[in-house]
XYZ file of C-alpha atoms in Angstrom:
221
model
C 0.000 0.000 0.000
C 1.344 3.431 -0.937
C 2.465 5.808 1.794
C 1.379 9.443 1.579
C 1.849 10.808 -1.955
C 5.334 12.232 -2.488
C 4.296 14.307 -5.512
C 1.029 16.242 -5.406
C 1.690 18.841 -8.118
C 3.279 18.564 -11.559
C 4.928 21.928 -10.882
C 6.924 20.266 -8.083
C 9.989 19.978 -10.313
C 12.931 22.045 -11.522
C 12.310 24.943 -13.878
C 14.837 23.673 -16.406
C 12.616 20.689 -17.200
C 10.105 23.117 -18.721
C 12.725 25.054 -20.690
C 14.135 21.741 -21.971
C 10.636 20.627 -22.898
C 10.173 23.831 -24.881
C 13.296 23.083 -26.915
C 12.242 19.490 -27.589
C 8.728 20.539 -28.551
C 9.900 23.237 -30.970
C 13.033 21.669 -32.461
C 13.048 17.900 -31.808
C 9.420 16.752 -31.453
C 10.186 13.293 -32.824
C 13.221 12.571 -30.630
C 13.239 9.521 -28.369
C 15.500 8.683 -25.468
C 16.168 6.728 -22.288
C 16.503 7.932 -18.696
C 17.953 5.530 -16.109
C 17.988 6.019 -12.345
C 21.510 6.048 -10.887
C 22.335 6.333 -7.187
C 25.600 8.278 -7.242
C 28.172 6.993 -4.788
C 26.105 3.930 -3.937
C 23.311 3.472 -1.416
C 23.791 2.722 2.277
C 20.910 0.261 2.137
C 19.522 -1.918 -0.674
C 17.192 0.361 -2.613
C 15.546 -2.667 -4.238
C 13.442 -3.046 -1.096
C 11.560 0.112 -2.130
C 10.500 -1.201 -5.543
C 6.812 -1.601 -4.692
C 6.518 1.757 -2.938
C 8.370 3.613 -5.693
C 6.143 1.888 -8.251
C 3.017 2.951 -6.347
C 4.272 6.540 -6.134
C 4.874 6.584 -9.880
C 1.362 5.181 -10.423
C 0.068 8.173 -8.451
C 2.290 10.564 -10.421
C 0.679 9.252 -13.605
C -2.757 10.263 -12.281
C -1.864 13.953 -11.929
C -2.694 16.784 -14.321
C -1.662 20.429 -14.371
C -4.188 22.620 -12.560
C -5.548 25.817 -14.164
C -3.743 28.069 -11.674
C -0.472 26.244 -12.362
C -0.840 26.721 -16.100
C -1.623 30.405 -15.530
C 1.622 30.716 -13.573
C 3.623 29.150 -16.404
C 1.969 31.477 -18.907
C 3.221 34.378 -16.798
C 6.880 33.364 -17.228
C 8.238 35.611 -19.977
C 10.334 32.863 -21.613
C 7.564 30.237 -21.873
C 5.767 30.132 -25.207
C 1.948 29.778 -25.265
C 1.996 26.560 -27.285
C 4.176 24.833 -24.655
C 1.684 25.671 -21.923
C -1.133 24.449 -24.159
C 0.763 21.168 -24.554
C 1.057 20.887 -20.757
C -2.683 21.490 -20.456
C -3.115 18.230 -22.395
C -0.246 16.434 -20.676
C -0.493 13.365 -18.444
C 2.252 10.850 -17.673
C 1.778 7.420 -19.247
C 2.835 4.509 -17.049
C 3.842 2.367 -20.013
C 6.867 4.600 -20.628
C 8.505 3.863 -17.268
C 9.549 0.582 -15.664
C 10.433 -0.076 -12.007
C 12.103 -3.332 -10.993
C 14.627 -4.858 -8.604
C 17.938 -6.267 -9.827
C 19.518 -7.901 -6.796
C 19.961 -5.075 -4.282
C 19.730 -2.444 -7.003
C 16.620 -0.441 -7.841
C 16.146 -0.117 -11.593
C 13.973 2.712 -12.875
C 14.020 3.238 -16.641
C 11.948 5.758 -18.592
C 12.061 5.217 -22.339
C 10.084 6.782 -25.157
C 9.367 10.225 -26.663
C 11.726 12.748 -25.074
C 8.914 15.293 -24.794
C 7.361 12.825 -22.368
C 10.038 10.808 -20.580
C 12.392 13.708 -19.814
C 9.781 15.068 -17.403
C 9.982 11.913 -15.258
C 13.543 12.681 -14.113
C 13.168 15.038 -11.140
C 9.978 13.370 -9.929
C 11.653 9.942 -9.822
C 14.667 11.286 -7.930
C 12.446 13.073 -5.396
C 10.294 9.962 -4.947
C 13.236 7.617 -4.334
C 14.851 10.100 -1.948
C 11.711 10.618 0.126
C 10.779 6.929 0.219
C 14.289 6.153 1.449
C 14.160 8.949 4.036
C 10.825 7.659 5.373
C 12.724 4.772 6.975
C 14.392 7.147 9.443
C 13.059 8.978 12.503
C 11.713 12.076 10.770
C 11.378 14.282 13.849
C 14.936 13.611 14.969
C 16.214 14.293 11.458
C 14.185 17.514 11.171
C 15.535 18.809 14.475
C 19.086 18.182 13.305
C 18.258 19.838 9.991
C 16.850 22.900 11.776
C 19.965 23.136 13.934
C 22.201 23.068 10.860
C 19.996 25.547 9.016
C 20.149 28.050 11.887
C 23.927 27.636 12.089
C 24.307 28.352 8.363
C 22.179 31.481 8.635
C 24.370 32.715 11.487
C 27.448 32.174 9.323
C 25.791 34.214 6.588
C 25.172 37.055 9.017
C 28.769 36.948 10.190
C 29.905 37.104 6.579
C 27.666 40.117 5.982
C 29.473 41.969 8.750
C 32.795 41.657 6.982
C 34.092 44.109 4.398
C 32.244 44.139 1.110
C 33.609 42.086 -1.739
C 33.464 42.924 -5.418
C 30.156 41.132 -5.958
C 27.245 40.636 -3.561
C 26.619 37.124 -2.252
C 23.264 35.641 -3.294
C 22.076 32.055 -3.588
C 19.212 29.938 -4.905
C 17.788 26.571 -3.845
C 18.325 23.590 -6.169
C 17.363 20.820 -3.754
C 14.290 19.119 -5.220
C 16.041 16.012 -6.531
C 17.873 15.282 -3.269
C 15.450 16.475 -0.601
C 14.492 14.433 2.434
C 10.827 15.206 1.848
C 8.470 17.689 0.243
C 7.484 18.897 3.722
C 11.100 19.558 4.727
C 11.873 21.287 1.431
C 8.937 23.635 1.987
C 10.092 24.403 5.536
C 13.633 25.227 4.415
C 12.389 27.545 1.663
C 10.036 29.386 4.019
C 12.784 29.756 6.649
C 15.321 31.172 4.205
C 12.810 33.541 2.616
C 11.887 34.867 6.050
C 15.336 35.026 7.658
C 17.706 36.040 4.848
C 15.720 37.557 1.957
C 18.669 39.820 1.097
C 20.723 36.751 0.088
C 18.160 34.089 -0.718
C 16.776 34.969 -4.135
C 14.646 32.007 -5.186
C 14.358 28.313 -5.987
C 14.509 26.011 -8.981
C 11.316 24.348 -7.720
C 8.474 25.877 -9.712
C 5.719 24.894 -7.276
C 7.525 26.417 -4.281
C 8.349 29.562 -6.246
C 4.699 29.978 -7.211
C 3.279 29.340 -3.747
C 5.770 31.497 -1.850
C 6.132 34.368 -4.298
C 9.794 33.624 -5.079
C 11.823 33.777 -8.271
C 11.810 30.501 -10.208
C 15.397 29.950 -11.350
C 17.142 27.215 -13.289
C 19.558 26.201 -15.993
C 18.530 27.793 -19.272
């Protein structure tokens, strides 16, 4: 049985997936490709044990559609063309283009098919595997440690601000969707940074968080 849904919005991904989609749609609409899940550096526990849960989460992902308010947000981005947003209005993931299986201790996730379709699986799959894996730990203990580290980093930022000015101002963006512990924790971190250090924290690559918190959506172009 599936745990709580990891993905609840199709905007809960990195901005660059939409700019890549725009290029594929306009210049390479017939291109096909393969995306394979890789755990960089190896896993501390056999990820194959999560096959069923990851499969259930992907089943849920394939039930989602873009909401009207989400499409309106994308239309408001100056670099998104109207026809791309119209395509997303029709878009829904198809389960037949992605396979989840166990190979010994390894988790195999392979998305294969039209690039306009399968390239959008990438960030969602990474976020799903990360959160399913994290769910095995004591969440409250981990969150408290995360909050301690977050406060310490903000204090270091404030100390840095008290030093002499450098040639360029220091600013940063969040790019954590694919490696986050959970959607809930990601949201908490974004809200904390936006509240505590708005002069340095300028936005996030996560389109859903940018929309909901009034931040700049940033990403590789």
